[in-house]
Amino acid sequence: MKKIVCLILFTFTLTGSAQFTKNMFSKDPIINLENFQNKRLYFGYFLGFNSYDFKIDYKTVGPDIQVKKSTGFNVGIVGDLKLHEYINLRFEPGLYYTTRELMYPNFTTEYDALRQVNSTYIHLPLLLKFSSLRTANIRPYIVGGLSTTLNLSSNSKSVDDNSGQRFRVKPWTTNYELGFGIDLFSPYFIFSPSIRGVFGLRDELIRDNDPNSPWTSNIESIKSRAVFINFTFH
């Protein structure tokens, strides 16, 4: 799936680059979709990639748990409400897939040391978008706000814990988000690549049943953090 998305985006870039160059960087560019963003409400969709990590705080100093990240996939829709000429309120519900591996120190076997955390998130951000003055067919912006996330793979209802190779986290988390992007106006749609950082606000870990568990007893908190790269089409 990732390869297919990359191929689509690459093809779009090749076929549209000449038109974008002509319309955006020529001396007298053609102004595309001049009144589109004057609408009170408009919609779109996005495809993209993510890289999730864990921020781990400990009760006592010792060897850290190593977190191995991977590249995940995002898909979702966008609703954009105009509040002001330069300010928009955006709701971007999406489905996010990711995998992380936790490597615990002080274990002699991989069975005990390795925990693979597969996550499927329903991500619900409410963001404010602050746009600059449009120049020809280019309009940069910054974005920030709060979000809540439902982890469909949290294992929160499982009675097993790490002693049975079951890593458990809370199903709901809250985050704050900051990022930037650019609106590129083509003759038929707006293409908006963006990058955004997501930072968890609350501890997500569900402790093991044993209060002296070697996997969770020394952990003060675990919070998700992530980088999103999204390609939005309006």
PDB file of C-alpha atoms in Angstrom:
ATOM      1  CA  MET A   1       0.000   0.000   0.000  1.00  0.00           C
ATOM      2  CA  LYS A   2       2.823   2.419   0.857  1.00  0.00           C
ATOM      3  CA  LYS A   3       4.490   1.739  -2.498  1.00  0.00           C
ATOM      4  CA  ILE A   4       1.224   2.394  -4.346  1.00  0.00           C
ATOM      5  CA  VAL A   5       0.725   5.718  -2.565  1.00  0.00           C
ATOM      6  CA  CYS A   6       4.311   6.743  -3.291  1.00  0.00           C
ATOM      7  CA  LEU A   7       3.844   5.861  -6.969  1.00  0.00           C
ATOM      8  CA  ILE A   8       0.639   7.904  -7.179  1.00  0.00           C
ATOM      9  CA  LEU A   9       2.266  10.917  -5.562  1.00  0.00           C
ATOM     10  CA  PHE A  10       5.353  10.600  -7.763  1.00  0.00           C
ATOM     11  CA  THR A  11       3.215  10.400 -10.912  1.00  0.00           C
ATOM     12  CA  PHE A  12       1.207  13.408  -9.798  1.00  0.00           C
ATOM     13  CA  THR A  13       4.434  15.346  -9.240  1.00  0.00           C
ATOM     14  CA  LEU A  14       5.820  14.517 -12.681  1.00  0.00           C
ATOM     15  CA  THR A  15       2.642  15.281 -14.596  1.00  0.00           C
ATOM     16  CA  GLY A  16       1.841  18.428 -12.663  1.00  0.00           C
ATOM     17  CA  SER A  17       5.275  19.968 -12.260  1.00  0.00           C
ATOM     18  CA  ALA A  18       5.297  21.747 -15.608  1.00  0.00           C
ATOM     19  CA  GLN A  19       1.864  23.235 -15.020  1.00  0.00           C
ATOM     20  CA  PHE A  20       2.739  24.241 -11.459  1.00  0.00           C
ATOM     21  CA  THR A  21       5.968  25.878 -12.630  1.00  0.00           C
ATOM     22  CA  LYS A  22       4.164  27.832 -15.337  1.00  0.00           C
ATOM     23  CA  ASN A  23       1.320  28.954 -13.104  1.00  0.00           C
ATOM     24  CA  MET A  24       3.238  29.672  -9.917  1.00  0.00           C
ATOM     25  CA  PHE A  25       6.670  30.938 -10.842  1.00  0.00           C
ATOM     26  CA  SER A  26       6.196  32.685 -14.164  1.00  0.00           C
ATOM     27  CA  LYS A  27       6.335  36.449 -14.386  1.00  0.00           C
ATOM     28  CA  ASP A  28       2.568  36.746 -14.844  1.00  0.00           C
ATOM     29  CA  PRO A  29       1.061  33.567 -13.382  1.00  0.00           C
ATOM     30  CA  ILE A  30      -2.511  32.529 -14.020  1.00  0.00           C
ATOM     31  CA  ILE A  31      -4.422  32.812 -10.735  1.00  0.00           C
ATOM     32  CA  ASN A  32      -6.063  29.464 -10.059  1.00  0.00           C
ATOM     33  CA  LEU A  33      -9.169  28.931  -7.902  1.00  0.00           C
ATOM     34  CA  GLU A  34      -9.124  32.580  -6.922  1.00  0.00           C
ATOM     35  CA  ASN A  35     -12.296  32.494  -4.797  1.00  0.00           C
ATOM     36  CA  PHE A  36     -12.194  28.890  -3.569  1.00  0.00           C
ATOM     37  CA  GLN A  37     -10.949  29.710  -0.072  1.00  0.00           C
ATOM     38  CA  ASN A  38     -13.576  32.440   0.313  1.00  0.00           C
ATOM     39  CA  LYS A  39     -16.135  29.687   0.922  1.00  0.00           C
ATOM     40  CA  ARG A  40     -17.439  29.476   4.474  1.00  0.00           C
ATOM     41  CA  LEU A  41     -16.950  25.703   4.543  1.00  0.00           C
ATOM     42  CA  TYR A  42     -15.130  23.301   2.258  1.00  0.00           C
ATOM     43  CA  PHE A  43     -13.839  19.743   2.447  1.00  0.00           C
ATOM     44  CA  GLY A  44     -10.982  17.552   1.315  1.00  0.00           C
ATOM     45  CA  TYR A  45      -9.070  14.379   2.063  1.00  0.00           C
ATOM     46  CA  PHE A  46      -5.510  13.449   2.899  1.00  0.00           C
ATOM     47  CA  LEU A  47      -3.017  10.632   2.490  1.00  0.00           C
ATOM     48  CA  GLY A  48       0.283  10.510   4.279  1.00  0.00           C
ATOM     49  CA  PHE A  49       2.895   8.904   6.472  1.00  0.00           C
ATOM     50  CA  ASN A  50       3.678   8.890  10.167  1.00  0.00           C
ATOM     51  CA  SER A  51       6.531   8.060  12.484  1.00  0.00           C
ATOM     52  CA  TYR A  52       5.430   7.310  16.067  1.00  0.00           C
ATOM     53  CA  ASP A  53       7.722   7.226  19.086  1.00  0.00           C
ATOM     54  CA  PHE A  54       7.328   6.907  22.861  1.00  0.00           C
ATOM     55  CA  LYS A  55       8.599   9.451  25.388  1.00  0.00           C
ATOM     56  CA  ILE A  56       9.412   7.397  28.469  1.00  0.00           C
ATOM     57  CA  ASP A  57      10.070   8.878  31.932  1.00  0.00           C
ATOM     58  CA  TYR A  58      11.507   6.697  34.683  1.00  0.00           C
ATOM     59  CA  LYS A  59      11.187   6.613  38.471  1.00  0.00           C
ATOM     60  CA  THR A  60      14.876   5.813  39.004  1.00  0.00           C
ATOM     61  CA  VAL A  61      17.960   6.157  36.829  1.00  0.00           C
ATOM     62  CA  GLY A  62      18.902   3.028  34.901  1.00  0.00           C
ATOM     63  CA  PRO A  63      19.259   1.587  31.401  1.00  0.00           C
ATOM     64  CA  ASP A  64      16.688   3.061  29.026  1.00  0.00           C
ATOM     65  CA  ILE A  65      14.115   1.104  27.069  1.00  0.00           C
ATOM     66  CA  GLN A  66      15.024   1.365  23.389  1.00  0.00           C
ATOM     67  CA  VAL A  67      12.216   2.307  21.020  1.00  0.00           C
ATOM     68  CA  LYS A  68      12.491   1.258  17.375  1.00  0.00           C
ATOM     69  CA  LYS A  69      10.247   3.320  15.098  1.00  0.00           C
ATOM     70  CA  SER A  70       8.818   2.492  11.683  1.00  0.00           C
ATOM     71  CA  THR A  71       6.936   4.386   8.991  1.00  0.00           C
ATOM     72  CA  GLY A  72       3.155   4.141   9.167  1.00  0.00           C
ATOM     73  CA  PHE A  73       0.307   5.163   6.884  1.00  0.00           C
ATOM     74  CA  ASN A  74      -2.409   7.842   7.295  1.00  0.00           C
ATOM     75  CA  VAL A  75      -5.716   8.435   5.520  1.00  0.00           C
ATOM     76  CA  GLY A  76      -8.590  10.738   6.417  1.00  0.00           C
ATOM     77  CA  ILE A  77     -10.877  13.628   5.555  1.00  0.00           C
ATOM     78  CA  VAL A  78     -10.724  17.366   6.191  1.00  0.00           C
ATOM     79  CA  GLY A  79     -13.388  19.893   7.049  1.00  0.00           C
ATOM     80  CA  ASP A  80     -12.305  23.541   6.871  1.00  0.00           C
ATOM     81  CA  LEU A  81     -14.395  26.376   8.373  1.00  0.00           C
ATOM     82  CA  LYS A  82     -13.407  29.952   7.574  1.00  0.00           C
ATOM     83  CA  LEU A  83     -13.330  32.174  10.675  1.00  0.00           C
ATOM     84  CA  HIS A  84     -11.358  35.089   9.267  1.00  0.00           C
ATOM     85  CA  GLU A  85      -9.510  35.982   6.097  1.00  0.00           C
ATOM     86  CA  TYR A  86      -6.359  34.435   7.544  1.00  0.00           C
ATOM     87  CA  ILE A  87      -7.738  32.031  10.177  1.00  0.00           C
ATOM     88  CA  ASN A  88      -9.550  28.717   9.618  1.00  0.00           C
ATOM     89  CA  LEU A  89     -10.832  26.039  11.962  1.00  0.00           C
ATOM     90  CA  ARG A  90     -10.017  22.539  10.727  1.00  0.00           C
ATOM     91  CA  PHE A  91     -11.269  19.109  11.729  1.00  0.00           C
ATOM     92  CA  GLU A  92      -9.160  16.274  10.311  1.00  0.00           C
ATOM     93  CA  PRO A  93     -10.419  12.846  11.453  1.00  0.00           C
ATOM     94  CA  GLY A  94      -8.218  10.058  10.184  1.00  0.00           C
ATOM     95  CA  LEU A  95      -7.082   6.471  10.500  1.00  0.00           C
ATOM     96  CA  TYR A  96      -3.411   5.987  11.378  1.00  0.00           C
ATOM     97  CA  TYR A  97      -1.443   2.720  11.315  1.00  0.00           C
ATOM     98  CA  THR A  98       1.945   2.338  12.979  1.00  0.00           C
ATOM     99  CA  THR A  99       4.304  -0.164  14.630  1.00  0.00           C
ATOM    100  CA  ARG A 100       6.877   0.352  17.379  1.00  0.00           C
ATOM    101  CA  GLU A 101       9.223  -2.112  19.041  1.00  0.00           C
ATOM    102  CA  LEU A 102      10.297  -1.801  22.664  1.00  0.00           C
ATOM    103  CA  MET A 103      13.575  -3.452  23.602  1.00  0.00           C
ATOM    104  CA  TYR A 104      13.888  -3.845  27.393  1.00  0.00           C
ATOM    105  CA  PRO A 105      17.355  -4.038  28.992  1.00  0.00           C
ATOM    106  CA  ASN A 106      18.512  -6.626  31.515  1.00  0.00           C
ATOM    107  CA  PHE A 107      16.749  -9.582  29.908  1.00  0.00           C
ATOM    108  CA  THR A 108      18.617 -12.595  28.557  1.00  0.00           C
ATOM    109  CA  THR A 109      16.010 -13.765  26.015  1.00  0.00           C
ATOM    110  CA  GLU A 110      14.259 -11.954  23.193  1.00  0.00           C
ATOM    111  CA  TYR A 111      10.942 -13.385  24.392  1.00  0.00           C
ATOM    112  CA  ASP A 112      11.207 -11.275  27.544  1.00  0.00           C
ATOM    113  CA  ALA A 113      13.094  -8.298  26.112  1.00  0.00           C
ATOM    114  CA  LEU A 114      11.108  -7.519  22.939  1.00  0.00           C
ATOM    115  CA  ARG A 115       7.594  -6.081  22.826  1.00  0.00           C
ATOM    116  CA  GLN A 116       6.055  -5.210  19.480  1.00  0.00           C
ATOM    117  CA  VAL A 117       3.405  -2.488  19.738  1.00  0.00           C
ATOM    118  CA  ASN A 118       1.089  -2.481  16.741  1.00  0.00           C
ATOM    119  CA  SER A 119      -1.315   0.458  16.827  1.00  0.00           C
ATOM    120  CA  THR A 120      -4.359   1.446  14.821  1.00  0.00           C
ATOM    121  CA  TYR A 121      -5.468   4.941  15.778  1.00  0.00           C
ATOM    122  CA  ILE A 122      -8.598   6.929  15.110  1.00  0.00           C
ATOM    123  CA  HIS A 123      -7.137  10.416  15.355  1.00  0.00           C
ATOM    124  CA  LEU A 124      -9.458  13.398  15.943  1.00  0.00           C
ATOM    125  CA  PRO A 125      -7.662  16.768  15.800  1.00  0.00           C
ATOM    126  CA  LEU A 126      -9.275  20.207  16.029  1.00  0.00           C
ATOM    127  CA  LEU A 127      -6.815  22.727  14.655  1.00  0.00           C
ATOM    128  CA  LEU A 128      -6.461  26.418  13.920  1.00  0.00           C
ATOM    129  CA  LYS A 129      -4.848  27.229  10.589  1.00  0.00           C
ATOM    130  CA  PHE A 130      -3.127  30.619  10.259  1.00  0.00           C
ATOM    131  CA  SER A 131      -2.478  31.444   6.609  1.00  0.00           C
ATOM    132  CA  SER A 132      -0.235  34.114   5.146  1.00  0.00           C
ATOM    133  CA  LEU A 133      -1.223  36.485   2.366  1.00  0.00           C
ATOM    134  CA  ARG A 134      -1.606  34.541  -0.859  1.00  0.00           C
ATOM    135  CA  THR A 135       1.122  35.161  -3.436  1.00  0.00           C
ATOM    136  CA  ALA A 136       0.023  34.065  -6.917  1.00  0.00           C
ATOM    137  CA  ASN A 137      -0.786  30.355  -6.429  1.00  0.00           C
ATOM    138  CA  ILE A 138       1.133  29.807  -3.204  1.00  0.00           C
ATOM    139  CA  ARG A 139      -0.060  30.317   0.358  1.00  0.00           C
ATOM    140  CA  PRO A 140       2.045  29.095   3.321  1.00  0.00           C
ATOM    141  CA  TYR A 141       0.427  28.456   6.683  1.00  0.00           C
ATOM    142  CA  ILE A 142       1.055  27.258  10.220  1.00  0.00           C
ATOM    143  CA  VAL A 143      -1.323  25.054  12.153  1.00  0.00           C
ATOM    144  CA  GLY A 144      -1.791  24.050  15.774  1.00  0.00           C
ATOM    145  CA  GLY A 145      -4.348  22.733  18.198  1.00  0.00           C
ATOM    146  CA  LEU A 146      -5.494  19.815  20.317  1.00  0.00           C
ATOM    147  CA  SER A 147      -6.449  16.264  19.445  1.00  0.00           C
ATOM    148  CA  THR A 148      -7.785  13.106  20.999  1.00  0.00           C
ATOM    149  CA  THR A 149      -6.869   9.622  19.831  1.00  0.00           C
ATOM    150  CA  LEU A 150      -8.559   6.250  20.183  1.00  0.00           C
ATOM    151  CA  ASN A 151      -6.162   3.312  20.027  1.00  0.00           C
ATOM    152  CA  LEU A 152      -8.081   0.347  18.644  1.00  0.00           C
ATOM    153  CA  SER A 153      -5.130  -1.948  19.471  1.00  0.00           C
ATOM    154  CA  SER A 154      -4.552  -0.841  23.066  1.00  0.00           C
ATOM    155  CA  ASN A 155      -5.144  -4.289  24.688  1.00  0.00           C
ATOM    156  CA  SER A 156      -6.681  -2.347  27.602  1.00  0.00           C
ATOM    157  CA  LYS A 157      -9.316  -5.031  28.261  1.00  0.00           C
ATOM    158  CA  SER A 158      -6.845  -7.896  28.273  1.00  0.00           C
ATOM    159  CA  VAL A 159      -6.267  -9.692  31.577  1.00  0.00           C
ATOM    160  CA  ASP A 160      -2.822 -10.775  30.348  1.00  0.00           C
ATOM    161  CA  ASP A 161       0.118  -8.423  30.768  1.00  0.00           C
ATOM    162  CA  ASN A 162       3.808  -8.401  29.864  1.00  0.00           C
ATOM    163  CA  SER A 163       4.382 -11.710  31.631  1.00  0.00           C
ATOM    164  CA  GLY A 164       2.256 -13.137  28.818  1.00  0.00           C
ATOM    165  CA  GLN A 165       3.843 -10.854  26.168  1.00  0.00           C
ATOM    166  CA  ARG A 166       0.880  -8.474  26.241  1.00  0.00           C
ATOM    167  CA  PHE A 167       1.851  -4.798  26.284  1.00  0.00           C
ATOM    168  CA  ARG A 168      -1.119  -2.695  27.364  1.00  0.00           C
ATOM    169  CA  VAL A 169      -1.884   1.027  27.009  1.00  0.00           C
ATOM    170  CA  LYS A 170      -4.942   3.160  27.655  1.00  0.00           C
ATOM    171  CA  PRO A 171      -7.381   3.413  24.726  1.00  0.00           C
ATOM    172  CA  TRP A 172      -7.804   7.219  24.800  1.00  0.00           C
ATOM    173  CA  THR A 173      -5.081   9.852  24.781  1.00  0.00           C
ATOM    174  CA  THR A 174      -4.956  13.617  24.329  1.00  0.00           C
ATOM    175  CA  ASN A 175      -2.291  15.581  22.464  1.00  0.00           C
ATOM    176  CA  TYR A 176      -1.231  18.988  21.276  1.00  0.00           C
ATOM    177  CA  GLU A 177      -0.074  19.527  17.714  1.00  0.00           C
ATOM    178  CA  LEU A 178       2.070  22.058  15.841  1.00  0.00           C
ATOM    179  CA  GLY A 179       3.023  22.168  12.185  1.00  0.00           C
ATOM    180  CA  PHE A 180       3.278  24.053   8.940  1.00  0.00           C
ATOM    181  CA  GLY A 181       2.413  23.554   5.302  1.00  0.00           C
ATOM    182  CA  ILE A 182       1.729  25.247   2.013  1.00  0.00           C
ATOM    183  CA  ASP A 183      -1.335  25.543  -0.199  1.00  0.00           C
ATOM    184  CA  LEU A 184      -0.521  25.122  -3.902  1.00  0.00           C
ATOM    185  CA  PHE A 185      -3.360  26.146  -6.211  1.00  0.00           C
ATOM    186  CA  SER A 186      -3.735  24.153  -9.421  1.00  0.00           C
ATOM    187  CA  PRO A 187      -6.477  24.858 -11.983  1.00  0.00           C
ATOM    188  CA  TYR A 188      -8.697  22.122 -10.522  1.00  0.00           C
ATOM    189  CA  PHE A 189      -7.811  21.608  -6.846  1.00  0.00           C
ATOM    190  CA  ILE A 190      -5.629  22.748  -3.964  1.00  0.00           C
ATOM    191  CA  PHE A 191      -2.685  20.495  -3.093  1.00  0.00           C
ATOM    192  CA  SER A 192      -1.394  21.015   0.472  1.00  0.00           C
ATOM    193  CA  PRO A 193       1.678  19.141   1.708  1.00  0.00           C
ATOM    194  CA  SER A 194       2.280  19.612   5.438  1.00  0.00           C
ATOM    195  CA  ILE A 195       4.356  18.336   8.333  1.00  0.00           C
ATOM    196  CA  ARG A 196       3.120  18.240  11.921  1.00  0.00           C
ATOM    197  CA  GLY A 197       4.436  17.214  15.311  1.00  0.00           C
ATOM    198  CA  VAL A 198       2.097  15.488  17.782  1.00  0.00           C
ATOM    199  CA  PHE A 199       2.867  15.357  21.507  1.00  0.00           C
ATOM    200  CA  GLY A 200       0.962  13.244  24.040  1.00  0.00           C
ATOM    201  CA  LEU A 201      -0.156  14.978  27.234  1.00  0.00           C
ATOM    202  CA  ARG A 202      -1.045  12.039  29.503  1.00  0.00           C
ATOM    203  CA  ASP A 203       0.505   8.801  30.661  1.00  0.00           C
ATOM    204  CA  GLU A 204      -0.756   5.947  28.459  1.00  0.00           C
ATOM    205  CA  LEU A 205       0.709   2.918  30.206  1.00  0.00           C
ATOM    206  CA  ILE A 206      -1.406   0.285  31.934  1.00  0.00           C
ATOM    207  CA  ARG A 207       0.817  -1.272  34.616  1.00  0.00           C
ATOM    208  CA  ASP A 208       1.293  -5.008  34.934  1.00  0.00           C
ATOM    209  CA  ASN A 209      -0.600  -6.935  37.575  1.00  0.00           C
ATOM    210  CA  ASP A 210       2.610  -7.480  39.530  1.00  0.00           C
ATOM    211  CA  PRO A 211       3.622  -4.147  41.179  1.00  0.00           C
ATOM    212  CA  ASN A 212       7.277  -5.248  40.927  1.00  0.00           C
ATOM    213  CA  SER A 213       7.050  -6.100  37.237  1.00  0.00           C
ATOM    214  CA  PRO A 214      10.423  -5.680  35.466  1.00  0.00           C
ATOM    215  CA  TRP A 215       8.559  -4.226  32.477  1.00  0.00           C
ATOM    216  CA  THR A 216       6.477  -1.487  34.113  1.00  0.00           C
ATOM    217  CA  SER A 217       7.457  -0.929  37.767  1.00  0.00           C
ATOM    218  CA  ASN A 218      10.187   1.641  37.004  1.00  0.00           C
ATOM    219  CA  ILE A 219       8.190   3.596  34.432  1.00  0.00           C
ATOM    220  CA  GLU A 220       6.805   6.930  35.583  1.00  0.00           C
ATOM    221  CA  SER A 221       4.980   7.623  32.312  1.00  0.00           C
ATOM    222  CA  ILE A 222       4.822   6.708  28.640  1.00  0.00           C
ATOM    223  CA  LYS A 223       3.515   9.283  26.187  1.00  0.00           C
ATOM    224  CA  SER A 224       3.188   9.004  22.428  1.00  0.00           C
ATOM    225  CA  ARG A 225       4.774  11.512  20.117  1.00  0.00           C
ATOM    226  CA  ALA A 226       4.766  11.471  16.366  1.00  0.00           C
ATOM    227  CA  VAL A 227       5.571  13.244  13.130  1.00  0.00           C
ATOM    228  CA  PHE A 228       2.898  13.355  10.423  1.00  0.00           C
ATOM    229  CA  ILE A 229       3.571  14.115   6.765  1.00  0.00           C
ATOM    230  CA  ASN A 230       0.242  14.574   5.006  1.00  0.00           C
ATOM    231  CA  PHE A 231      -0.709  15.376   1.418  1.00  0.00           C
ATOM    232  CA  THR A 232      -4.126  17.056   1.378  1.00  0.00           C
ATOM    233  CA  PHE A 233      -6.371  17.643  -1.608  1.00  0.00           C
ATOM    234  CA  HIS A 234      -9.270  20.140  -1.591  1.00  0.00           C
TER     235      HIS A 234
END
